[in-house]
Amino acid sequence: EVQLVESGGGLVQPGGSLRLSCAASGLTFTNTWMHWVRQAPGKGLVWVSHINNDGSFTTYADSVKGRFTISRDNAKNTVHLQMNSLGAEDTAVYYCASDGGHSFVLWGQGTLVTVSS
Amino acid sequence: QTVVTQEPSFSVSPGGTVTLTCGLNSGSVSSSYYPSWYQQTPGQAPRTLIHTTSTRSSGVPDRFSGSILGNKAALTITGAQADDESDYYCVLYMGSGIWLFGGGTKLTVL
């Protein structure tokens, strides 16, 4: 079965850090660009970050640049999102998604990150 | 600042046809932006409907179609059904590894 499974969400204090993971199965992971997309409560979807297939090229939305780092482990079919200096505005469900022709093809179920004291 | 525009809300009668659009606050949308469309119901992950302007994702019924209409990307639903009532998002690839979502359209079927 082709699927993406996120983990690592939870409650974190403002200024804290969290590392999200996304495990992929059933797809040729080493050939696949990957993304993180987030959705704040009651709000729309927002693209956060992208990584190319070998990890040599990464990009970020301006709102997270300098605070978030995307990485991947092709041996473990996993992509990560290291989130530092978290603020209330980062509270959201975080989805990982696989890329197919500059579009998001397969989505995970999401993991909730809550930033609160 | 570049903004991807979508109608905030739309309504359609059961069996009717509706076209949702995806534009830019400055400039025209073309296929070079690789427009794609996603459906999301409350509490669920998004579902991919259309990618690269007009290619339906696996398992998506052919009553969903994508196109470029004038200076915008468009999602047309033909023969709307009750379970089409969802939020619909478009995404444009802006180049240089940057993607932008539109604000989403809340579609009501009534």
Short mmCIF file of N, CA and C in Angstrom, two decimals, chain B residues 28-30 68-73:
data_model
loop_
_atom_site.label_atom_id
_atom_site.label_comp_id
_atom_site.label_asym_id
_atom_site.label_seq_id
_atom_site.Cartn_x
_atom_site.Cartn_y
_atom_site.Cartn_z
N SER B 28 -1.19 36.55 -15.23
CA SER B 28 -2.06 35.47 -15.69
C SER B 28 -1.52 34.12 -15.29
N VAL B 29 -2.43 33.19 -15.06
CA VAL B 29 -2.05 31.80 -14.79
C VAL B 29 -1.98 31.05 -16.11
N SER B 30 -0.91 30.34 -16.32
CA SER B 30 -0.77 29.49 -17.50
C SER B 30 -0.35 28.09 -17.04
N ILE B 68 -7.35 25.79 -18.31
CA ILE B 68 -7.03 27.21 -18.22
C ILE B 68 -8.19 27.94 -18.93
N LEU B 69 -8.82 28.85 -18.22
CA LEU B 69 -9.90 29.66 -18.79
C LEU B 69 -9.49 31.12 -18.70
N GLY B 70 -9.24 31.70 -19.86
CA GLY B 70 -8.77 33.08 -19.85
C GLY B 70 -7.43 33.17 -19.16
N ASN B 71 -7.36 33.98 -18.12
CA ASN B 71 -6.09 34.17 -17.42
C ASN B 71 -6.05 33.44 -16.08
N LYS B 72 -6.91 32.43 -15.92
CA LYS B 72 -6.96 31.69 -14.67
C LYS B 72 -6.97 30.18 -14.91
N ALA B 73 -6.56 29.43 -13.91
CA ALA B 73 -6.81 27.99 -13.92
C ALA B 73 -8.23 27.76 -13.41
#
